[in-house]
XYZ file of C-alpha atoms in Angstrom:
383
model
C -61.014 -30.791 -66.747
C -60.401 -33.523 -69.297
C -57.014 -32.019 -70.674
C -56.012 -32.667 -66.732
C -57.468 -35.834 -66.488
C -58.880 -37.235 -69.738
C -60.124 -40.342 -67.200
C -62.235 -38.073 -65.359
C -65.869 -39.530 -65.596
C -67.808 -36.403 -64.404
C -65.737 -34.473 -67.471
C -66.930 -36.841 -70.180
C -70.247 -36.941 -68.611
C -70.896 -33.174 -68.707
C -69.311 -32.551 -72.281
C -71.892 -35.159 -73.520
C -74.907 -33.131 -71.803
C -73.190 -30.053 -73.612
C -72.999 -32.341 -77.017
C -76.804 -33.620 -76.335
C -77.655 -29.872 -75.830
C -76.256 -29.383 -79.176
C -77.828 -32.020 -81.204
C -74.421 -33.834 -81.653
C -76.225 -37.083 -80.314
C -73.413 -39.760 -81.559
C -70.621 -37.628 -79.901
C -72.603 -37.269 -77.090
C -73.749 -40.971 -76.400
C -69.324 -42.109 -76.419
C -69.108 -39.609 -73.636
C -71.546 -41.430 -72.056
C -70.186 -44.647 -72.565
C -66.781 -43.565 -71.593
C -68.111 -41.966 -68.716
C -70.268 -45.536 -67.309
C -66.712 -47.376 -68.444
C -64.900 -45.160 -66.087
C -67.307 -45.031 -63.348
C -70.178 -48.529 -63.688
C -71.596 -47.177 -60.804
C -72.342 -43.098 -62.064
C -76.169 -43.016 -61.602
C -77.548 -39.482 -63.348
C -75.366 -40.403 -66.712
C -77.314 -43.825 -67.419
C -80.792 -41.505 -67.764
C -78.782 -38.863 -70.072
C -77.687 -41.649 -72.401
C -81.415 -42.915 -72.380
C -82.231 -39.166 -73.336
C -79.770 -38.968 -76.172
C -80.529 -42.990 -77.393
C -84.357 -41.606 -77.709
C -82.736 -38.765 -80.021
C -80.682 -41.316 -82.099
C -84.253 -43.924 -82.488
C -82.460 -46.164 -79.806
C -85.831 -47.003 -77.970
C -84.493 -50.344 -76.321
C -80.669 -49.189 -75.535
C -82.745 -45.628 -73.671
C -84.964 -48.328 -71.661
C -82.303 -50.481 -70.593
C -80.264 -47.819 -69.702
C -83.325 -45.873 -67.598
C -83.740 -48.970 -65.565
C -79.972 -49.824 -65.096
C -79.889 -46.270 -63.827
C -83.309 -46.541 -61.486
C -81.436 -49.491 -60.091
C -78.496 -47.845 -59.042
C -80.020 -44.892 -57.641
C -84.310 -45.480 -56.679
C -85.135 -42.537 -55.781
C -84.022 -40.521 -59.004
C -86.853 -38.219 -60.220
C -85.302 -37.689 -63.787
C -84.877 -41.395 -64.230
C -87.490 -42.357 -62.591
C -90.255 -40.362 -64.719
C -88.334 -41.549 -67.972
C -88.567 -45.434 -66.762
C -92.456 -45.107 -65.940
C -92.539 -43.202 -69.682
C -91.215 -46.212 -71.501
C -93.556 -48.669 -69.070
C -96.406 -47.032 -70.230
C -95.691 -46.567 -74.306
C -95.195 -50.730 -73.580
C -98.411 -51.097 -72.258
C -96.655 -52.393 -69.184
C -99.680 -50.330 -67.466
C -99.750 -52.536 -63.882
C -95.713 -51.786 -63.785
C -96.217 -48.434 -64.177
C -98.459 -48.338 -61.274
C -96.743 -50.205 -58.989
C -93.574 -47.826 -59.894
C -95.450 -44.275 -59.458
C -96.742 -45.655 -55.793
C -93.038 -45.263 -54.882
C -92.884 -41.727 -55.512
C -96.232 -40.616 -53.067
C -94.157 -39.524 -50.338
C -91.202 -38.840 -51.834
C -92.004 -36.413 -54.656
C -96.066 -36.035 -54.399
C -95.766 -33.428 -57.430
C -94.234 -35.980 -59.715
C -96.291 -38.328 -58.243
C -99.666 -36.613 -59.103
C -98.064 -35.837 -63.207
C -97.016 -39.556 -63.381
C -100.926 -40.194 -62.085
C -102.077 -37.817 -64.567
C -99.978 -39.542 -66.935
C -101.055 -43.071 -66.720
C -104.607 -42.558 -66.066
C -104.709 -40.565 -69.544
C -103.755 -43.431 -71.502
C -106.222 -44.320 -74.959
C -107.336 -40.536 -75.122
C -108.028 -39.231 -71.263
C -106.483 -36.200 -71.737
C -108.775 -34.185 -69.429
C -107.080 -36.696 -66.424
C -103.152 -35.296 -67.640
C -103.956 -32.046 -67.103
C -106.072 -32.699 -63.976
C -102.905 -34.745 -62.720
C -100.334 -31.486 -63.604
C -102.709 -28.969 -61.925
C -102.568 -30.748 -58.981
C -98.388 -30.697 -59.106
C -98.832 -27.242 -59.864
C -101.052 -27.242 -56.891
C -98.591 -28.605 -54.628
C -95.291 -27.277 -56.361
C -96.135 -24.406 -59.041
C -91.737 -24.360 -59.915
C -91.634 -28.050 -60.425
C -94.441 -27.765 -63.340
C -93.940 -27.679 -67.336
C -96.533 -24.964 -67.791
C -95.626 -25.486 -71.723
C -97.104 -29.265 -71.044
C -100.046 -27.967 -69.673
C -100.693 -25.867 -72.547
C -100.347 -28.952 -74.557
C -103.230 -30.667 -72.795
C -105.460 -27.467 -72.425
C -105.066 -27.027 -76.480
C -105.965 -31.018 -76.712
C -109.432 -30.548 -74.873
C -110.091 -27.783 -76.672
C -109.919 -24.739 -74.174
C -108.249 -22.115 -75.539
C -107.964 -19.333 -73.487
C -106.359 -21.513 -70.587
C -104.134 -23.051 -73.120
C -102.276 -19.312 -73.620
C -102.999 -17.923 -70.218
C -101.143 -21.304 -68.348
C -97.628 -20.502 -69.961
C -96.332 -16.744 -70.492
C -95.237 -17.760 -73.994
C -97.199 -20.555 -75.070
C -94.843 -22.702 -77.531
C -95.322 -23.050 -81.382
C -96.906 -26.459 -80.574
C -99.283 -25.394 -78.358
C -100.773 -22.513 -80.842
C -100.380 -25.386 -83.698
C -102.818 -27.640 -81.874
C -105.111 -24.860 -81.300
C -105.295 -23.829 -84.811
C -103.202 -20.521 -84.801
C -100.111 -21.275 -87.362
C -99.639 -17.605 -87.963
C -99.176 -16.809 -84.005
C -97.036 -19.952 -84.008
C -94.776 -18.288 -86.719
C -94.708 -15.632 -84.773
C -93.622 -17.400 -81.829
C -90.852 -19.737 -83.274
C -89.521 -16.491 -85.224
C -88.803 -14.315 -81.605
C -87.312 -17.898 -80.085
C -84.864 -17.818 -82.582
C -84.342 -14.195 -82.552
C -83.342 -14.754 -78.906
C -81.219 -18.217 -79.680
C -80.056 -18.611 -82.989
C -78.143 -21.231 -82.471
C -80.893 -23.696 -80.648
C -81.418 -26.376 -83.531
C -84.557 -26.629 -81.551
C -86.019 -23.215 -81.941
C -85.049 -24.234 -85.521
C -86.850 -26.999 -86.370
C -90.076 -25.774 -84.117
C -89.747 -22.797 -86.680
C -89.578 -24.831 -90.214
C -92.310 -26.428 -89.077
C -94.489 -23.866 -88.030
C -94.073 -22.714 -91.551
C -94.903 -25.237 -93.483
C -97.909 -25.007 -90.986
C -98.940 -21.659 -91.869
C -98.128 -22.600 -95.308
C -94.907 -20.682 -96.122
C -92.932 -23.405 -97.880
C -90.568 -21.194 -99.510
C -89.030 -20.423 -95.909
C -90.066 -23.470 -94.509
C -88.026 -25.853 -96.832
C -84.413 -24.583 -95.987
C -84.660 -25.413 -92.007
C -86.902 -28.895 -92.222
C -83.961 -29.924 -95.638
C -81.200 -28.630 -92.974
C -83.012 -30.862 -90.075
C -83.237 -33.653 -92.386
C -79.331 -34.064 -92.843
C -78.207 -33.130 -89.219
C -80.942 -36.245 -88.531
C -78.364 -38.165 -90.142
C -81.504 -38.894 -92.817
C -83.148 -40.930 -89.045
C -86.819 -40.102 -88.022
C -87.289 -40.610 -84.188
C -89.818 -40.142 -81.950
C -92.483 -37.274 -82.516
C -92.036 -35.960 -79.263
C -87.575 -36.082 -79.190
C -85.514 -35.277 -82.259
C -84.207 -32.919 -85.167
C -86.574 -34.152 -87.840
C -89.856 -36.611 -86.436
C -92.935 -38.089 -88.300
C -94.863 -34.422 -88.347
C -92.198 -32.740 -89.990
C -91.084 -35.163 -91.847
C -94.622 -35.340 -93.458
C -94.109 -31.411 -93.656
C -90.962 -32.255 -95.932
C -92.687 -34.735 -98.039
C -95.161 -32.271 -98.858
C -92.973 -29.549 -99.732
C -90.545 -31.412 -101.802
C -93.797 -32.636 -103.714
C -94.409 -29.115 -104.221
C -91.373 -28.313 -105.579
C -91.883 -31.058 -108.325
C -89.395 -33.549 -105.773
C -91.344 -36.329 -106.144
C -87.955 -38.745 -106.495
C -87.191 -37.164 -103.135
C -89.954 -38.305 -100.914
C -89.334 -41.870 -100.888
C -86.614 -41.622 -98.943
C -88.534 -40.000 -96.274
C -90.940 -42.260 -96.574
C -88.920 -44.981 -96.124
C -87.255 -43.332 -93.037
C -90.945 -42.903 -90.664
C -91.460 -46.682 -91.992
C -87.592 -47.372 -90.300
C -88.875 -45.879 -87.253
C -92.327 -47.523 -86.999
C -90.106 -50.388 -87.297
C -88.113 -49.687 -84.502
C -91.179 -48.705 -82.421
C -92.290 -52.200 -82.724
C -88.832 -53.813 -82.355
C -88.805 -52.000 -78.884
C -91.800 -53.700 -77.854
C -93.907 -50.097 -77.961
C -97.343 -50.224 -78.167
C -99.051 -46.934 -76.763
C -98.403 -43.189 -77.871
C -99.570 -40.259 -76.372
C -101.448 -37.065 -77.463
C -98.989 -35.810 -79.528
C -97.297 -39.459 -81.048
C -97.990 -42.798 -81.770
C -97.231 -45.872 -83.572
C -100.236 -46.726 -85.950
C -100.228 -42.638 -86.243
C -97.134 -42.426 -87.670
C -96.951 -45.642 -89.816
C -100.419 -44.006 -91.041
C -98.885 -41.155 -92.348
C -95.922 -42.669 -93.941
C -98.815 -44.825 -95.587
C -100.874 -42.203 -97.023
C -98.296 -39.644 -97.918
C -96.688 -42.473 -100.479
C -100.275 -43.479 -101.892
C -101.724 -46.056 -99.878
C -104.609 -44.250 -99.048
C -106.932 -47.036 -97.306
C -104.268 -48.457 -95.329
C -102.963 -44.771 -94.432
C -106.762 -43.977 -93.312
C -106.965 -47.341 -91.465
C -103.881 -46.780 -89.442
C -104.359 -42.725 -88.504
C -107.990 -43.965 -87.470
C -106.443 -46.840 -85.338
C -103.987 -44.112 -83.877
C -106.707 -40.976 -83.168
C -108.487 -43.674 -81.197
C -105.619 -44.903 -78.922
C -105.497 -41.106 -78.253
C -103.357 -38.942 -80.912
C -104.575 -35.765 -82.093
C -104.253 -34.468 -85.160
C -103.966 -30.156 -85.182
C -106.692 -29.494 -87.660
C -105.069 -26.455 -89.311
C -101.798 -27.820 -90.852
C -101.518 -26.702 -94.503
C -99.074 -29.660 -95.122
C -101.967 -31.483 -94.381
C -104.583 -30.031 -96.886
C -104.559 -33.048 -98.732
C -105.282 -35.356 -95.865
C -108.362 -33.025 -94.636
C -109.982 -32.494 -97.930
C -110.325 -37.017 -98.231
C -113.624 -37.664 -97.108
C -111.915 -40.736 -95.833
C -110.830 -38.156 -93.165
C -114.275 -36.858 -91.871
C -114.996 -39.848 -89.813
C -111.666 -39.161 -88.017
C -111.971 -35.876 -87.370
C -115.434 -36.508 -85.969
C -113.960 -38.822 -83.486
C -111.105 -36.385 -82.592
C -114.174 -33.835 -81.987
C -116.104 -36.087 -79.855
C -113.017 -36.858 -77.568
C -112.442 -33.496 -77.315
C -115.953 -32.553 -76.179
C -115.513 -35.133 -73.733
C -112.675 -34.547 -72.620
C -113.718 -31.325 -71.979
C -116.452 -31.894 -70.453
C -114.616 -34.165 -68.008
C -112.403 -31.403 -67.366
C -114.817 -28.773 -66.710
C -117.339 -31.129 -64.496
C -114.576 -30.863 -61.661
C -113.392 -27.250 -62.178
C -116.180 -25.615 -62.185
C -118.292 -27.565 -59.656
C -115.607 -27.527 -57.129
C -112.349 -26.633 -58.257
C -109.619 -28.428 -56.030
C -106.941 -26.382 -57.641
C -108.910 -23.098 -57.027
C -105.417 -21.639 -54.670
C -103.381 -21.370 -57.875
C -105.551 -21.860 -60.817
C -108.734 -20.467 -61.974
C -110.946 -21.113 -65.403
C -110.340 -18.443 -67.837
C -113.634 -15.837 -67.201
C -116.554 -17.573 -68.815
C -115.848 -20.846 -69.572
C -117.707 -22.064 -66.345
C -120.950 -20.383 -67.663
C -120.167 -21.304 -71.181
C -120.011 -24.998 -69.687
C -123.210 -24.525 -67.832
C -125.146 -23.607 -70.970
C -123.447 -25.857 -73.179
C -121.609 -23.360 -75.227
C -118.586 -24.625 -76.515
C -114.970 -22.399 -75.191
Protein backbone atom coordinates (compact mmCIF):
# COMPACT_ATOMS: atom_id res chain seq x y z
CA UNK A 1 0.00 0.00 0.00
CA UNK A 2 2.72 2.50 0.82
CA UNK A 3 4.83 1.88 -2.47
CA UNK A 4 1.28 3.21 -4.07
CA UNK A 5 0.81 5.84 -1.82
CA UNK A 6 3.67 6.42 0.64
CA UNK A 7 1.02 9.30 2.17
CA UNK A 8 -1.36 6.74 3.03
CA UNK A 9 -1.97 7.07 6.89
CA UNK A 10 -3.71 3.67 7.48
CA UNK A 11 -0.31 2.08 5.65
CA UNK A 12 2.11 3.70 8.08
CA UNK A 13 -0.21 3.02 10.83
CA UNK A 14 -0.42 -0.76 10.32
CA UNK A 15 3.40 -1.29 9.45
CA UNK A 16 4.07 0.32 12.91
CA UNK A 17 1.60 -2.28 14.71
CA UNK A 18 3.65 -4.92 12.59
CA UNK A 19 7.08 -3.06 13.86
CA UNK A 20 5.54 -2.85 17.62
CA UNK A 21 4.70 -6.61 17.16
CA UNK A 22 8.27 -7.04 16.46
CA UNK A 23 9.95 -5.20 19.16
CA UNK A 24 11.29 -2.55 16.65
CA UNK A 25 9.67 0.18 19.01
CA UNK A 26 11.67 3.39 17.49
CA UNK A 27 10.66 2.34 13.89
CA UNK A 28 7.44 1.74 15.00
CA UNK A 29 6.63 5.01 17.03
CA UNK A 30 7.78 7.35 13.27
CA UNK A 31 5.04 5.34 11.70
CA UNK A 32 2.98 6.55 14.16
CA UNK A 33 3.93 9.95 13.98
CA UNK A 34 3.78 9.99 10.29
CA UNK A 35 0.60 8.41 10.40
CA UNK A 36 -1.15 11.35 13.16
CA UNK A 37 0.89 13.99 10.68
CA UNK A 38 -1.04 12.65 7.80
CA UNK A 39 -4.29 12.14 9.39
CA UNK A 40 -4.52 14.62 13.18
CA UNK A 41 -7.72 13.24 13.45
CA UNK A 42 -6.83 9.01 13.19
CA UNK A 43 -8.22 7.89 16.61
CA UNK A 44 -7.00 3.94 17.20
CA UNK A 45 -3.17 5.07 16.21
CA UNK A 46 -2.83 7.70 19.20
CA UNK A 47 -3.43 4.46 21.80
CA UNK A 48 -0.81 2.27 19.65
CA UNK A 49 1.82 4.98 19.99
CA UNK A 50 0.94 5.12 23.83
CA UNK A 51 1.52 1.21 23.66
CA UNK A 52 4.86 1.42 21.95
CA UNK A 53 6.02 4.90 24.14
CA UNK A 54 5.34 2.46 27.34
CA UNK A 55 7.86 -0.04 25.49
CA UNK A 56 10.48 2.75 24.82
CA UNK A 57 10.08 4.17 29.00
CA UNK A 58 8.01 7.11 27.43
CA UNK A 59 5.43 7.15 30.40
CA UNK A 60 4.29 10.89 29.80
CA UNK A 61 4.42 10.97 25.73
CA UNK A 62 1.97 7.19 26.17
CA UNK A 63 -0.42 9.35 28.60
CA UNK A 64 -0.72 12.27 26.54
CA UNK A 65 -1.19 10.41 23.65
CA UNK A 66 -4.05 7.92 25.43
CA UNK A 67 -6.00 10.97 26.31
CA UNK A 68 -5.50 12.91 22.97
CA UNK A 69 -6.85 9.69 21.53
CA UNK A 70 -9.94 9.23 24.27
CA UNK A 71 -10.72 12.72 23.11
CA UNK A 72 -11.08 12.11 19.66
CA UNK A 73 -12.93 9.01 19.87
CA UNK A 74 -14.88 8.46 23.81
CA UNK A 75 -16.07 5.52 23.48
CA UNK A 76 -12.75 3.56 22.56
CA UNK A 77 -12.35 0.43 24.75
CA UNK A 78 -8.54 -0.02 23.95
CA UNK A 79 -7.86 3.58 24.77
CA UNK A 80 -10.05 3.93 27.12
CA UNK A 81 -8.74 1.01 29.55
CA UNK A 82 -5.07 2.33 28.85
CA UNK A 83 -6.15 6.10 29.98
CA UNK A 84 -7.91 4.77 33.30
CA UNK A 85 -4.38 2.52 33.63
CA UNK A 86 -2.18 5.57 33.72
CA UNK A 87 -5.01 7.51 36.09
CA UNK A 88 -4.65 5.01 38.49
CA UNK A 89 -0.54 4.33 38.59
CA UNK A 90 -0.96 8.51 39.23
CA UNK A 91 -3.02 8.09 42.03
CA UNK A 92 -5.51 10.16 40.12
CA UNK A 93 -8.00 7.52 41.92
CA UNK A 94 -11.40 9.99 41.85
CA UNK A 95 -10.54 10.44 37.86
CA UNK A 96 -10.41 7.06 37.40
CA UNK A 97 -13.78 6.65 38.81
CA UNK A 98 -15.50 9.16 37.28
CA UNK A 99 -13.94 7.70 33.82
CA UNK A 100 -14.96 3.83 34.39
CA UNK A 101 -18.77 5.18 35.19
CA UNK A 102 -18.76 5.96 31.44
CA UNK A 103 -18.25 2.57 30.36
CA UNK A 104 -21.48 0.83 32.59
CA UNK A 105 -23.66 0.68 29.73
CA UNK A 106 -21.51 0.70 27.11
CA UNK A 107 -19.07 -2.15 27.75
CA UNK A 108 -20.32 -3.64 31.34
CA UNK A 109 -17.41 -6.36 30.95
CA UNK A 110 -14.73 -3.75 30.81
CA UNK A 111 -16.57 -1.94 33.10
CA UNK A 112 -16.62 -4.62 35.90
CA UNK A 113 -12.28 -5.36 35.09
CA UNK A 114 -11.72 -1.53 35.28
CA UNK A 115 -13.90 -1.90 38.81
CA UNK A 116 -11.87 -4.76 39.71
CA UNK A 117 -9.00 -2.78 38.81
CA UNK A 118 -9.33 0.30 40.83
CA UNK A 119 -10.85 -1.13 43.82
CA UNK A 120 -7.59 -3.44 44.08
CA UNK A 121 -5.35 -0.65 44.50
CA UNK A 122 -2.56 -0.88 47.82
CA UNK A 123 -2.82 -4.82 47.75
CA UNK A 124 -6.78 -5.84 47.14
CA UNK A 125 -6.06 -8.34 44.89
CA UNK A 126 -8.93 -10.66 45.90
CA UNK A 127 -11.34 -7.46 44.42
CA UNK A 128 -9.25 -7.80 40.62
CA UNK A 129 -10.09 -11.07 40.27
CA UNK A 130 -13.61 -10.71 41.73
CA UNK A 131 -13.98 -7.72 39.14
CA UNK A 132 -12.62 -10.19 35.96
CA UNK A 133 -14.92 -13.08 37.03
CA UNK A 134 -17.67 -11.02 36.79
CA UNK A 135 -16.53 -9.89 32.92
CA UNK A 136 -16.04 -13.39 32.46
CA UNK A 137 -19.46 -13.70 33.86
CA UNK A 138 -21.00 -11.46 31.49
CA UNK A 139 -18.57 -11.97 28.41
CA UNK A 140 -16.29 -15.24 28.92
CA UNK A 141 -14.37 -14.12 25.02
CA UNK A 142 -13.71 -10.64 26.15
CA UNK A 143 -11.58 -12.03 29.32
CA UNK A 144 -7.59 -12.40 29.71
CA UNK A 145 -7.88 -15.78 31.39
CA UNK A 146 -3.83 -15.45 31.58
CA UNK A 147 -4.71 -12.20 33.95
CA UNK A 148 -6.80 -14.12 35.98
CA UNK A 149 -4.26 -16.62 36.58
CA UNK A 150 -2.11 -13.80 37.64
CA UNK A 151 -4.45 -12.80 40.44
CA UNK A 152 -5.48 -16.44 41.45
CA UNK A 153 -1.47 -17.19 41.86
CA UNK A 154 -1.31 -13.67 43.95
CA UNK A 155 -3.96 -14.90 46.61
CA UNK A 156 -2.48 -17.92 46.78
CA UNK A 157 -4.98 -20.50 45.15
CA UNK A 158 -3.35 -22.67 43.11
CA UNK A 159 -5.37 -25.02 41.55
CA UNK A 160 -7.71 -22.17 40.08
CA UNK A 161 -4.65 -20.34 39.04
CA UNK A 162 -3.85 -23.43 36.30
CA UNK A 163 -7.38 -24.59 35.80
CA UNK A 164 -8.61 -20.63 34.68
CA UNK A 165 -6.22 -20.57 31.54
CA UNK A 166 -5.53 -23.84 29.32
CA UNK A 167 -1.83 -22.95 29.39
CA UNK A 168 -1.16 -20.96 32.29
CA UNK A 169 1.88 -18.51 31.30
CA UNK A 170 5.51 -18.74 32.71
CA UNK A 171 4.47 -15.86 35.03
CA UNK A 172 1.70 -17.30 36.42
CA UNK A 173 3.63 -20.74 37.48
CA UNK A 174 6.61 -18.21 38.61
CA UNK A 175 4.33 -16.56 41.15
CA UNK A 176 3.11 -19.79 42.31
CA UNK A 177 6.42 -21.21 42.95
CA UNK A 178 6.80 -23.77 40.00
CA UNK A 179 10.07 -22.45 37.93
CA UNK A 180 10.62 -25.87 36.52
CA UNK A 181 6.87 -26.07 34.97
CA UNK A 182 7.51 -22.47 33.94
CA UNK A 183 10.63 -23.70 31.94
CA UNK A 184 8.66 -26.00 30.64
CA UNK A 185 6.14 -23.69 29.52
CA UNK A 186 8.31 -20.83 27.98
CA UNK A 187 10.40 -23.75 26.19
CA UNK A 188 6.98 -25.23 24.07
CA UNK A 189 6.01 -21.22 23.43
CA UNK A 190 9.02 -20.88 21.69
CA UNK A 191 8.98 -24.17 20.11
CA UNK A 192 5.72 -22.96 18.54
CA UNK A 193 7.12 -19.14 17.79
CA UNK A 194 10.62 -18.80 17.57
CA UNK A 195 10.69 -15.70 16.47
CA UNK A 196 8.34 -13.94 19.36
CA UNK A 197 11.11 -11.85 21.30
CA UNK A 198 8.44 -12.28 23.85
CA UNK A 199 8.33 -16.00 24.26
CA UNK A 200 12.07 -15.14 24.46
CA UNK A 201 12.56 -13.11 27.15
CA UNK A 202 9.54 -14.95 29.27
CA UNK A 203 11.99 -17.97 28.63
CA UNK A 204 15.54 -16.37 29.88
CA UNK A 205 13.83 -15.51 32.64
CA UNK A 206 12.18 -18.45 33.65
CA UNK A 207 15.65 -19.82 33.70
CA UNK A 208 17.42 -17.86 35.66
CA UNK A 209 14.26 -18.66 37.82
CA UNK A 210 14.73 -22.24 37.96
CA UNK A 211 18.30 -21.49 38.26
CA UNK A 212 19.80 -22.49 34.87
CA UNK A 213 22.09 -19.52 34.25
CA UNK A 214 24.16 -21.14 31.75
CA UNK A 215 21.02 -21.04 29.30
CA UNK A 216 19.53 -18.28 30.87
CA UNK A 217 22.37 -15.68 30.21
CA UNK A 218 22.38 -15.77 26.29
CA UNK A 219 18.50 -14.62 25.89
CA UNK A 220 18.29 -11.96 29.07
CA UNK A 221 22.36 -10.52 27.41
CA UNK A 222 20.40 -10.67 23.87
CA UNK A 223 17.24 -8.75 25.58
CA UNK A 224 19.53 -6.40 27.15
CA UNK A 225 20.94 -4.95 23.75
CA UNK A 226 17.67 -5.12 21.63
CA UNK A 227 16.45 -2.86 24.95
CA UNK A 228 18.71 -0.47 23.50
CA UNK A 229 20.57 -0.97 27.22
CA UNK A 230 16.59 0.92 28.53
CA UNK A 231 14.67 -0.81 31.45
CA UNK A 232 10.86 -0.04 31.19
CA UNK A 233 8.06 -0.96 32.90
CA UNK A 234 7.84 -4.51 34.63
CA UNK A 235 4.75 -5.28 33.10
CA UNK A 236 5.77 -3.88 28.98
CA UNK A 237 9.22 -4.40 27.51
CA UNK A 238 12.27 -6.59 26.23
CA UNK A 239 14.33 -6.38 29.39
CA UNK A 240 12.26 -4.82 32.86
CA UNK A 241 13.37 -4.49 36.58
CA UNK A 242 12.80 -8.54 37.26
CA UNK A 243 14.98 -9.56 34.65
CA UNK A 244 17.15 -7.14 34.76
CA UNK A 245 17.85 -8.16 38.45
CA UNK A 246 18.02 -11.77 36.83
CA UNK A 247 21.02 -10.32 34.67
CA UNK A 248 22.74 -8.68 37.49
CA UNK A 249 22.83 -11.82 39.22
CA UNK A 250 24.11 -13.89 36.56
CA UNK A 251 26.78 -11.65 35.33
CA UNK A 252 27.89 -11.62 39.14
CA UNK A 253 28.09 -15.20 38.76
CA UNK A 254 30.12 -15.25 36.00
CA UNK A 255 32.76 -13.08 37.91
CA UNK A 256 30.99 -9.72 35.79
CA UNK A 257 30.98 -7.67 38.52
CA UNK A 258 32.24 -4.44 36.19
CA UNK A 259 29.11 -5.36 34.26
CA UNK A 260 26.33 -4.82 36.67
CA UNK A 261 26.59 -1.24 37.17
CA UNK A 262 25.36 -0.49 34.14
CA UNK A 263 22.24 -2.29 34.84
CA UNK A 264 22.03 -0.86 37.82
CA UNK A 265 22.19 2.36 36.67
CA UNK A 266 19.55 1.60 33.95
CA UNK A 267 16.33 0.40 36.71
CA UNK A 268 17.64 3.71 38.63
CA UNK A 269 16.97 5.65 34.87
CA UNK A 270 13.64 4.20 34.94
CA UNK A 271 12.62 4.81 38.58
CA UNK A 272 13.56 8.13 37.45
CA UNK A 273 11.31 8.34 34.77
CA UNK A 274 8.51 6.76 36.86
CA UNK A 275 8.66 9.74 39.01
CA UNK A 276 9.21 12.30 36.21
CA UNK A 277 5.79 10.96 34.87
CA UNK A 278 4.12 11.84 37.93
CA UNK A 279 3.57 7.80 38.82
CA UNK A 280 2.94 6.92 42.09
CA UNK A 281 1.03 3.45 42.36
CA UNK A 282 2.12 -0.05 40.88
CA UNK A 283 0.27 -3.01 40.74
CA UNK A 284 0.75 -6.71 41.76
CA UNK A 285 3.30 -7.43 39.55
CA UNK A 286 5.33 -3.64 39.43
CA UNK A 287 5.99 -0.73 41.24
CA UNK A 288 8.04 2.21 41.86
CA UNK A 289 9.64 1.91 45.44
CA UNK A 290 9.77 -2.01 44.26
CA UNK A 291 11.90 -1.49 41.64
CA UNK A 292 14.15 1.39 42.92
CA UNK A 293 14.42 -1.29 45.91
CA UNK A 294 15.96 -3.71 43.92
CA UNK A 295 18.28 -1.60 41.98
CA UNK A 296 19.25 -0.55 45.68
CA UNK A 297 20.04 -3.79 47.11
CA UNK A 298 21.44 -5.59 44.15
CA UNK A 299 24.42 -2.72 44.08
CA UNK A 300 24.95 -2.94 48.02
CA UNK A 301 22.75 -0.67 49.70
CA UNK A 302 21.17 -3.12 51.64
CA UNK A 303 19.02 -0.94 54.25
CA UNK A 304 17.81 1.39 51.78
CA UNK A 305 17.12 -1.66 49.25
CA UNK A 306 15.07 -3.37 52.29
CA UNK A 307 13.36 -0.02 53.08
CA UNK A 308 12.14 0.54 49.61
CA UNK A 309 10.95 -3.35 48.61
CA UNK A 310 9.11 -3.09 52.13
CA UNK A 311 7.53 0.32 51.09
CA UNK A 312 6.61 -1.42 47.66
CA UNK A 313 5.14 -5.10 49.08
CA UNK A 314 2.90 -2.83 51.11
CA UNK A 315 1.45 -0.59 48.32
CA UNK A 316 0.68 -4.10 46.91
CA UNK A 317 3.70 -5.84 44.86
CA UNK A 318 4.42 -9.34 45.29
CA UNK A 319 7.42 -10.82 45.28
CA UNK A 320 7.35 -14.85 43.71
CA UNK A 321 9.06 -16.53 46.59
CA UNK A 322 10.94 -19.14 44.53
CA UNK A 323 13.29 -17.08 42.25
CA UNK A 324 16.85 -18.46 42.46
CA UNK A 325 18.16 -15.02 41.23
CA UNK A 326 16.80 -14.02 44.30
CA UNK A 327 18.54 -16.42 46.84
CA UNK A 328 20.45 -13.74 48.14
CA UNK A 329 17.58 -11.44 48.87
CA UNK A 330 15.55 -14.40 50.75
CA UNK A 331 18.32 -15.73 52.82
CA UNK A 332 18.70 -11.55 54.57
CA UNK A 333 16.84 -11.75 57.58
CA UNK A 334 16.13 -8.20 56.64
CA UNK A 335 13.72 -10.06 54.26
CA UNK A 336 11.57 -12.13 56.78
CA UNK A 337 9.52 -9.26 57.89
CA UNK A 338 8.56 -8.77 54.20
CA UNK A 339 7.73 -11.92 53.35
CA UNK A 340 5.56 -12.15 56.44
CA UNK A 341 3.60 -9.25 55.22
CA UNK A 342 3.34 -10.67 51.64
CA UNK A 343 1.90 -13.90 53.58
CA UNK A 344 -0.55 -12.07 55.58
CA UNK A 345 -1.98 -10.21 52.44
CA UNK A 346 -2.21 -13.22 50.83
CA UNK A 347 -4.21 -14.99 53.55
CA UNK A 348 -6.37 -12.14 53.38
CA UNK A 349 -6.78 -11.77 50.33
CA UNK A 350 -7.78 -15.07 50.18
CA UNK A 351 -9.90 -15.14 52.55
CA UNK A 352 -11.74 -12.19 50.99
CA UNK A 353 -11.93 -14.12 47.96
CA UNK A 354 -13.25 -17.24 49.26
CA UNK A 355 -15.92 -15.47 51.82
CA UNK A 356 -18.00 -14.62 48.55
CA UNK A 357 -17.35 -17.78 46.47
CA UNK A 358 -18.09 -20.14 48.56
CA UNK A 359 -20.98 -18.60 50.55
CA UNK A 360 -22.77 -17.60 47.49
CA UNK A 361 -20.92 -17.65 44.45
CA UNK A 362 -22.34 -14.92 41.97
CA UNK A 363 -20.21 -16.28 39.22
CA UNK A 364 -21.41 -19.90 39.92
CA UNK A 365 -22.89 -20.04 35.72
CA UNK A 366 -19.30 -20.06 34.46
CA UNK A 367 -16.96 -20.54 37.27
CA UNK A 368 -16.67 -22.90 40.05
CA UNK A 369 -13.86 -23.29 43.06
CA UNK A 370 -11.46 -25.92 42.23
CA UNK A 371 -12.98 -29.27 44.35
CA UNK A 372 -12.06 -28.63 47.94
CA UNK A 373 -11.03 -25.39 48.45
CA UNK A 374 -14.57 -24.41 49.82
CA UNK A 375 -14.15 -27.08 52.62
CA UNK A 376 -10.51 -26.36 52.95
CA UNK A 377 -11.78 -22.63 53.59
CA UNK A 378 -14.38 -23.79 56.00
CA UNK A 379 -11.84 -25.56 58.21
CA UNK A 380 -9.20 -23.18 57.81
CA UNK A 381 -6.86 -25.26 55.80
CA UNK A 382 -4.83 -23.33 53.67
CA UNK A 383 -5.31 -24.28 49.35
Amino acid sequence: AMALDPNLAEAHAATGHVLLIQGNFEEALTHFEQAIQLNPNYSIVYTWLGIGSIFMGHYDESFAAHEKGLRLDPLSLPTHHNYVGGLIARNRLAEADREIEKFASISPSLYATMRGRLASVGGKWAYAVLGDLEAFRIDPERVRRTVLSWYFAAIGLEKEALAISESPGPLALRMLGKPDDAVTVAEARVADEPDSLWNRHDLGLALASAGDYARARPILEEMWQRSGGRITSMYRGLLRTDSAAALIVIRRDAGKEAEVGELVAAIRDNVRRYREAGLIRGGALWGIDYEEGFAAYLSGERERGLALIARGVEDGAFIPQREAYLQVLYDDPGFAPIRKMQETRQARERERFLTIVCTDNPYAAVWQPAEGTCERFATGVKN
